[in-house]
């Protein structure tokens, strides 16, 4: 466990140091902290009309959304990794409009079916039509200690998020939900409360790290696909951390000019337990009290090391 506990933002990796870009401040939308661009589209987001054949990937930030999206899309292609291409048009974040691009909602409205749409908001703030239309939702959950660390680093190198302050300051804000997209606890509790609905499916980041093939098989069943053992083997190889870090840069749309980071920075460490390099003993004790207290009665149980 870290004895220092106060990483300085500018010293993290090769990411752009905080201060090199103008960093936006989050704002409130119906009690949820969001980025100013999201607020500008807030009414359109709330009234967004999901189609029954839409699939949503619902994650709190830094829980493995890009990883699980690729998993899902390759499964939809029956495991044909060669056919898989990251398509900028397909990067359909309901809440995030890329500057100089069409507003997100408009862009998604114009996409042909079937669409894959990403959302970060908790269930209290998602468009009603998603649940009313019984859309498929794949929720990806990750333990809150590693999410906090990953989110902190992401703040340091993304110019779409505010200055995180020191690690201690960021962690404090994370624990009370004073970060963009609000409380991790509210997010996971909300989605987990819907777990008995047949259209809602859960992936856990740690389980994917432990046995991606097994989790891919579960997801394939949910999506009504049946992959050959060979296809499954290729898929697992393609989506390993090292393979994604090495191979994806060229395939990923040029997000760097807008967001300030490269795909290699984004695919940062990919570990279960990196929190041990950041949390002090005292910070860990606070978190170890908070987690069971917040998750009491939910049956949710997270894995913190493999
Ligand atoms: P770290 O910052 O801990 O490395 P999201 O896509 O929701 O923003 O999540 C990003 C996190 O998922 C990052 O975590 C990233 O490294 C990790 N990730 C992405 N692809 C991965 C893979 N193939 N294996 C393991 N982790 C992966």
Tab-separated table of C-alpha atoms and ligand atoms in Angstrom:
chain	number	residue	atom	x	y	z
A	1	UNK	CA	0.000	0.000	0.000
A	2	UNK	CA	1.206	3.502	-0.727
A	3	UNK	CA	2.939	5.330	2.086
A	4	UNK	CA	2.856	8.604	0.223
A	5	UNK	CA	-0.803	8.870	-0.661
A	6	UNK	CA	-0.542	12.184	-2.450
A	7	UNK	CA	0.389	11.667	-6.053
A	8	UNK	CA	0.817	14.950	-7.830
A	9	UNK	CA	-1.303	15.119	-10.978
A	10	UNK	CA	1.451	16.425	-13.231
A	11	UNK	CA	3.743	13.543	-12.357
A	12	UNK	CA	1.473	10.784	-13.591
A	13	UNK	CA	2.593	8.800	-16.625
A	14	UNK	CA	3.163	10.646	-19.847
A	15	UNK	CA	-0.240	12.317	-19.794
A	16	UNK	CA	-0.593	15.981	-20.351
A	17	UNK	CA	-0.034	17.721	-17.059
A	18	UNK	CA	-2.959	19.430	-15.472
A	19	UNK	CA	-2.848	23.058	-16.433
A	20	UNK	CA	-1.665	22.441	-19.991
A	21	UNK	CA	-5.274	22.497	-21.161
A	22	UNK	CA	-8.146	24.549	-20.090
A	23	UNK	CA	-10.016	22.153	-17.818
A	24	UNK	CA	-13.796	22.509	-17.639
A	25	UNK	CA	-15.644	22.554	-14.327
A	26	UNK	CA	-18.585	20.176	-13.871
A	27	UNK	CA	-22.050	21.603	-13.389
A	28	UNK	CA	-25.293	20.309	-11.856
A	29	UNK	CA	-28.034	18.761	-13.978
A	30	UNK	CA	-31.013	17.711	-11.838
A	31	UNK	CA	-28.644	17.137	-8.909
A	32	UNK	CA	-26.061	15.154	-10.904
A	33	UNK	CA	-22.594	16.570	-11.634
A	34	UNK	CA	-22.009	16.546	-15.387
A	35	UNK	CA	-19.752	18.339	-17.821
A	36	UNK	CA	-21.014	21.631	-19.306
A	37	UNK	CA	-21.469	20.028	-22.754
A	38	UNK	CA	-23.798	17.448	-21.212
A	39	UNK	CA	-25.855	20.124	-19.508
A	40	UNK	CA	-26.343	21.895	-22.833
A	41	UNK	CA	-28.052	18.736	-24.179
A	42	UNK	CA	-29.748	17.776	-20.935
A	43	UNK	CA	-33.381	18.167	-22.042
A	44	UNK	CA	-32.690	16.198	-25.231
A	45	UNK	CA	-30.932	13.466	-23.232
A	46	UNK	CA	-33.851	13.152	-20.809
A	47	UNK	CA	-36.390	12.844	-23.589
A	48	UNK	CA	-34.188	10.618	-25.777
A	49	UNK	CA	-36.249	7.896	-27.474
A	50	UNK	CA	-34.574	4.518	-27.142
A	51	UNK	CA	-35.584	1.905	-29.713
A	52	UNK	CA	-36.472	-1.601	-28.484
A	53	UNK	CA	-33.514	-3.090	-30.405
A	54	UNK	CA	-30.956	-0.669	-28.929
A	55	UNK	CA	-28.277	-2.093	-26.656
A	56	UNK	CA	-26.919	0.119	-23.907
A	57	UNK	CA	-23.572	-0.263	-22.182
A	58	UNK	CA	-24.072	1.277	-18.757
A	59	UNK	CA	-20.998	1.948	-16.661
A	60	UNK	CA	-19.729	4.265	-14.023
A	61	UNK	CA	-16.615	5.863	-15.592
A	62	UNK	CA	-13.469	3.715	-15.632
A	63	UNK	CA	-15.200	0.401	-15.074
A	64	UNK	CA	-14.166	-1.196	-18.363
A	65	UNK	CA	-16.585	0.279	-20.864
A	66	UNK	CA	-14.287	0.283	-23.896
A	67	UNK	CA	-13.124	-3.256	-23.143
A	68	UNK	CA	-16.629	-4.653	-22.744
A	69	UNK	CA	-17.905	-2.755	-25.773
A	70	UNK	CA	-15.282	-4.399	-27.939
A	71	UNK	CA	-16.123	-7.733	-26.380
A	72	UNK	CA	-19.768	-7.260	-27.212
A	73	UNK	CA	-19.168	-6.065	-30.741
A	74	UNK	CA	-16.823	-8.934	-31.598
A	75	UNK	CA	-19.350	-11.397	-30.179
A	76	UNK	CA	-22.005	-9.815	-32.412
A	77	UNK	CA	-19.647	-10.554	-35.337
A	78	UNK	CA	-19.538	-14.228	-34.261
A	79	UNK	CA	-16.000	-13.670	-33.006
A	80	UNK	CA	-14.599	-12.460	-36.312
A	81	UNK	CA	-11.813	-10.258	-34.932
A	82	UNK	CA	-10.597	-9.376	-38.435
A	83	UNK	CA	-13.970	-7.920	-39.330
A	84	UNK	CA	-13.999	-5.809	-36.220
A	85	UNK	CA	-13.172	-2.175	-36.793
A	86	UNK	CA	-13.613	0.637	-34.370
A	87	UNK	CA	-16.011	2.902	-36.155
A	88	UNK	CA	-16.123	6.505	-35.097
A	89	UNK	CA	-19.783	6.652	-35.989
A	90	UNK	CA	-20.383	3.882	-33.526
A	91	UNK	CA	-18.841	5.743	-30.600
A	92	UNK	CA	-22.239	6.746	-29.381
A	93	UNK	CA	-22.035	8.301	-25.970
A	94	UNK	CA	-25.421	9.664	-25.107
A	95	UNK	CA	-24.047	12.164	-22.628
A	96	UNK	CA	-20.875	13.274	-24.394
A	97	UNK	CA	-20.816	15.494	-27.438
A	98	UNK	CA	-17.424	15.905	-29.064
A	99	UNK	CA	-16.749	19.585	-29.803
A	100	UNK	CA	-17.059	20.438	-33.505
A	101	UNK	CA	-19.065	17.259	-34.066
A	102	UNK	CA	-22.833	16.835	-34.248
A	103	UNK	CA	-24.475	16.973	-30.792
A	104	UNK	CA	-24.561	13.424	-29.380
A	105	UNK	CA	-28.324	13.002	-29.234
A	106	UNK	CA	-28.788	14.214	-32.794
A	107	UNK	CA	-26.033	11.922	-34.013
A	108	UNK	CA	-27.494	8.894	-32.227
A	109	UNK	CA	-31.005	9.712	-33.469
A	110	UNK	CA	-29.672	9.501	-37.014
A	111	UNK	CA	-27.929	6.143	-36.576
A	112	UNK	CA	-29.518	3.084	-38.165
A	113	UNK	CA	-30.660	0.212	-35.955
A	114	UNK	CA	-29.439	-1.764	-34.188
A	115	UNK	CA	-27.544	0.838	-32.191
A	116	UNK	CA	-25.067	0.458	-29.323
A	117	UNK	CA	-25.215	3.389	-26.950
A	118	UNK	CA	-23.020	4.171	-23.953
A	119	UNK	CA	-24.286	5.786	-20.810
A	120	UNK	CA	-22.578	6.813	-17.582
A	121	UNK	CA	-25.506	8.300	-15.664
A	122	UNK	CA	-27.118	6.452	-12.739
A	123	UNK	CA	-30.615	5.020	-13.294
A	124	UNK	CA	-32.175	8.073	-11.645
A	125	UNK	CA	-30.904	10.182	-14.557
A	126	UNK	CA	-31.230	7.991	-17.655
A	127	UNK	CA	-33.922	8.505	-20.318
A	128	UNK	CA	-37.116	6.741	-19.215
A	129	UNK	CA	-37.529	5.094	-22.627
A	130	UNK	CA	-34.559	2.743	-21.995
A	131	UNK	CA	-36.370	0.807	-19.298
A	132	UNK	CA	-39.859	1.354	-20.717
A	133	UNK	CA	-38.794	-0.233	-24.009
A	134	UNK	CA	-36.998	-3.052	-22.216
A	135	UNK	CA	-33.791	-2.389	-24.143
A	136	UNK	CA	-30.874	-4.715	-23.529
A	137	UNK	CA	-28.516	-3.125	-20.998
A	138	UNK	CA	-25.044	-4.450	-20.263
A	139	UNK	CA	-23.868	-3.038	-16.943
A	140	UNK	CA	-20.151	-3.255	-16.247
A	141	UNK	CA	-19.111	-2.955	-12.618
A	142	UNK	CA	-15.633	-2.632	-11.087
A	143	UNK	CA	-14.471	-2.390	-7.494
A	144	UNK	CA	-14.586	1.186	-6.196
A	145	UNK	CA	-10.954	1.366	-5.087
A	146	UNK	CA	-9.594	0.667	-8.564
A	147	UNK	CA	-12.300	2.846	-10.127
A	148	UNK	CA	-11.211	5.759	-7.915
A	149	UNK	CA	-7.568	5.309	-8.941
A	150	UNK	CA	-8.369	4.940	-12.630
A	151	UNK	CA	-10.744	7.929	-12.558
A	152	UNK	CA	-8.133	10.040	-10.803
A	153	UNK	CA	-5.538	9.276	-13.483
A	154	UNK	CA	-8.094	9.870	-16.211
A	155	UNK	CA	-8.738	13.342	-14.806
A	156	UNK	CA	-5.027	14.099	-15.015
A	157	UNK	CA	-4.758	13.383	-18.731
A	158	UNK	CA	-8.200	14.125	-20.167
A	159	UNK	CA	-8.916	17.720	-20.992
A	160	UNK	CA	-12.632	16.935	-20.836
A	161	UNK	CA	-12.557	16.578	-17.059
A	162	UNK	CA	-11.669	19.040	-14.300
A	163	UNK	CA	-8.431	19.246	-12.388
A	164	UNK	CA	-8.591	16.399	-9.829
A	165	UNK	CA	-6.400	18.117	-7.222
A	166	UNK	CA	-4.192	15.760	-5.270
A	167	UNK	CA	-4.998	12.070	-4.971
A	168	UNK	CA	-6.229	12.627	-1.394
A	169	UNK	CA	-8.500	15.437	-2.472
A	170	UNK	CA	-9.848	13.433	-5.371
A	171	UNK	CA	-10.476	10.354	-3.238
A	172	UNK	CA	-12.338	12.441	-0.698
A	173	UNK	CA	-14.576	13.834	-3.431
A	174	UNK	CA	-15.042	10.375	-4.952
A	175	UNK	CA	-16.190	8.953	-1.623
A	176	UNK	CA	-18.889	11.607	-1.240
A	177	UNK	CA	-19.909	11.483	-4.901
A	178	UNK	CA	-18.632	14.981	-5.685
A	179	UNK	CA	-17.207	13.942	-9.045
A	180	UNK	CA	-18.579	13.919	-12.585
A	181	UNK	CA	-21.476	11.407	-12.850
A	182	UNK	CA	-21.877	11.478	-9.091
A	183	UNK	CA	-21.626	8.709	-6.547
A	184	UNK	CA	-20.204	5.347	-7.575
A	185	UNK	CA	-22.360	3.814	-4.817
A	186	UNK	CA	-25.594	5.283	-6.195
A	187	UNK	CA	-24.646	4.118	-9.657
A	188	UNK	CA	-24.002	0.479	-8.818
A	189	UNK	CA	-26.873	0.202	-6.342
A	190	UNK	CA	-29.299	1.607	-8.890
A	191	UNK	CA	-28.405	-0.773	-11.686
A	192	UNK	CA	-28.040	-3.751	-9.361
A	193	UNK	CA	-31.586	-3.195	-8.107
A	194	UNK	CA	-32.731	-4.104	-11.651
A	195	UNK	CA	-30.711	-7.306	-11.839
A	196	UNK	CA	-33.761	-9.583	-11.969
A	197	UNK	CA	-34.991	-8.025	-15.201
A	198	UNK	CA	-34.094	-10.363	-18.074
A	199	UNK	CA	-32.924	-7.513	-20.316
A	200	UNK	CA	-30.289	-6.323	-17.808
A	201	UNK	CA	-26.959	-8.142	-17.817
A	202	UNK	CA	-23.959	-7.685	-15.516
A	203	UNK	CA	-20.265	-8.007	-16.204
A	204	UNK	CA	-17.678	-7.520	-13.478
A	205	UNK	CA	-14.288	-6.138	-14.494
A	206	UNK	CA	-12.458	-8.445	-12.090
A	207	UNK	CA	-14.237	-11.526	-13.436
A	208	UNK	CA	-13.256	-10.472	-16.958
A	209	UNK	CA	-9.646	-10.183	-15.836
A	210	UNK	CA	-9.814	-13.588	-14.226
A	211	UNK	CA	-11.431	-15.516	-17.056
A	212	UNK	CA	-12.371	-13.492	-20.110
A	213	UNK	CA	-13.394	-16.578	-22.061
A	214	UNK	CA	-15.948	-17.556	-19.446
A	215	UNK	CA	-17.403	-14.051	-19.213
A	216	UNK	CA	-17.467	-13.795	-23.006
A	217	UNK	CA	-19.464	-17.046	-23.079
A	218	UNK	CA	-22.006	-15.654	-20.611
A	219	UNK	CA	-22.333	-12.466	-22.625
A	220	UNK	CA	-22.669	-14.435	-25.865
A	221	UNK	CA	-25.594	-16.395	-24.359
A	222	UNK	CA	-27.245	-13.166	-23.283
A	223	UNK	CA	-26.867	-11.824	-26.815
A	224	UNK	CA	-28.122	-15.082	-28.339
A	225	UNK	CA	-24.783	-15.924	-30.008
A	226	UNK	CA	-22.841	-19.131	-30.008
A	227	UNK	CA	-19.118	-18.826	-30.780
A	228	UNK	CA	-16.843	-21.679	-31.818
A	229	UNK	CA	-13.979	-22.524	-29.433
A	230	UNK	CA	-11.549	-21.181	-32.048
A	231	UNK	CA	-13.399	-17.870	-32.342
A	232	UNK	CA	-13.515	-17.596	-28.582
A	233	UNK	CA	-9.777	-18.197	-28.327
A	234	UNK	CA	-9.060	-15.457	-30.887
A	235	UNK	CA	-11.376	-13.066	-29.148
A	236	UNK	CA	-9.701	-13.595	-25.776
A	237	UNK	CA	-6.275	-13.008	-27.343
A	238	UNK	CA	-7.413	-9.886	-29.139
A	239	UNK	CA	-8.912	-8.387	-26.007
A	240	UNK	CA	-6.058	-9.078	-23.619
A	241	UNK	CA	-4.683	-5.930	-22.039
A	242	UNK	CA	-1.344	-6.122	-23.852
A	243	UNK	CA	-2.886	-6.809	-27.192
A	244	UNK	CA	-5.306	-3.902	-26.864
A	245	UNK	CA	-2.591	-1.557	-25.692
A	246	UNK	CA	-0.313	-2.544	-28.560
A	247	UNK	CA	-2.757	-2.954	-31.393
A	248	UNK	CA	-5.585	-0.583	-30.879
A	249	UNK	CA	-3.966	2.807	-31.362
A	250	UNK	CA	-4.121	2.721	-35.126
A	251	UNK	CA	-7.682	1.437	-35.108
A	252	UNK	CA	-9.028	3.892	-32.601
A	253	UNK	CA	-10.493	7.104	-33.971
A	254	UNK	CA	-8.345	10.104	-33.367
A	255	UNK	CA	-9.751	11.097	-30.047
A	256	UNK	CA	-6.517	12.737	-28.977
A	257	UNK	CA	-7.060	16.063	-30.659
A	258	UNK	CA	-10.274	16.607	-28.745
A	259	UNK	CA	-9.729	14.851	-25.470
A	260	UNK	CA	-6.012	15.402	-24.998
A	261	UNK	CA	-5.056	11.744	-24.639
A	262	UNK	CA	-4.090	8.794	-26.782
A	263	UNK	CA	-5.537	5.319	-26.664
A	264	UNK	CA	-2.279	4.052	-25.142
A	265	UNK	CA	-2.738	6.446	-22.234
A	266	UNK	CA	-6.378	5.477	-21.935
A	267	UNK	CA	-5.510	1.766	-21.719
A	268	UNK	CA	-3.412	2.581	-18.689
A	269	UNK	CA	-2.597	-0.344	-16.372
A	270	UNK	CA	-5.557	-2.675	-16.535
A	271	UNK	CA	-4.984	-4.284	-13.169
A	272	UNK	CA	-7.052	-5.485	-10.276
A	273	UNK	CA	-5.403	-4.056	-7.166
A	274	UNK	CA	-3.589	-0.991	-8.494
A	275	UNK	CA	-5.341	0.788	-5.608
A	276	UNK	CA	-2.651	-0.649	-3.332
A	277	UNK	CA	-0.132	1.656	-5.019
A	278	UNK	CA	-2.230	4.691	-4.166
A	279	UNK	CA	-4.253	4.220	-0.981
A	280	UNK	CA	-2.584	4.943	2.328
A	281	UNK	CA	-3.451	2.629	5.216
A	282	UNK	CA	-5.710	5.345	6.642
A	283	UNK	CA	-7.484	5.935	3.328
A	284	UNK	CA	-8.019	2.216	2.954
A	285	UNK	CA	-9.523	1.968	6.425
A	286	UNK	CA	-12.013	4.707	5.628
A	287	UNK	CA	-12.955	3.003	2.362
A	288	UNK	CA	-13.257	-0.371	4.081
A	289	UNK	CA	-15.862	1.103	6.404
A	290	UNK	CA	-17.689	3.037	3.754
A	291	UNK	CA	-18.112	0.208	1.242
A	292	UNK	CA	-20.073	-2.286	3.399
A	293	UNK	CA	-22.007	0.546	4.933
A	294	UNK	CA	-23.088	1.861	1.520
A	295	UNK	CA	-23.680	-1.543	-0.061
A	296	UNK	CA	-25.536	-3.009	2.913
A	297	UNK	CA	-28.473	-5.166	1.868
A	298	UNK	CA	-27.563	-5.211	-1.818
A	299	UNK	CA	-25.777	-8.603	-2.059
A	300	UNK	CA	-23.081	-6.803	-4.068
A	301	UNK	CA	-19.618	-8.053	-3.319
A	302	UNK	CA	-16.496	-6.853	-5.108
A	303	UNK	CA	-13.136	-8.451	-5.628
A	304	UNK	CA	-10.112	-6.273	-4.740
A	305	UNK	CA	-7.243	-8.528	-5.740
A	306	UNK	CA	-6.767	-11.586	-7.904
B	1	LIG	P1	-6.931	1.544	-15.565
B	1	LIG	O1	-6.952	3.042	-15.610
B	1	LIG	O2	-7.006	0.997	-14.178
B	1	LIG	O3	-5.793	0.968	-16.324
B	1	LIG	P2	-13.368	2.689	-19.271
B	1	LIG	O4	-13.270	2.101	-20.631
B	1	LIG	O5	-14.677	2.397	-18.599
B	1	LIG	O6	-13.035	4.140	-19.276
B	1	LIG	O7	-12.308	1.936	-18.347
B	1	LIG	C1	-10.931	2.164	-18.513
B	1	LIG	C2	-10.192	1.153	-17.666
B	1	LIG	O8	-10.305	-0.147	-18.278
B	1	LIG	C3	-8.696	1.486	-17.595
B	1	LIG	O9	-8.269	1.038	-16.301
B	1	LIG	C4	-8.170	0.602	-18.711
B	1	LIG	O10	-6.787	0.341	-18.637
B	1	LIG	C5	-8.996	-0.664	-18.485
B	1	LIG	N1	-8.963	-1.566	-19.624
B	1	LIG	C6	-9.219	-1.295	-20.914
B	1	LIG	N2	-9.011	-2.376	-21.684
B	1	LIG	C7	-8.597	-3.364	-20.864
B	1	LIG	C8	-8.212	-4.744	-21.059
B	1	LIG	N3	-8.189	-5.295	-22.250
B	1	LIG	N4	-7.871	-5.454	-19.964
B	1	LIG	C9	-7.888	-4.900	-18.738
B	1	LIG	N5	-8.234	-3.610	-18.494
B	1	LIG	C10	-8.585	-2.850	-19.543
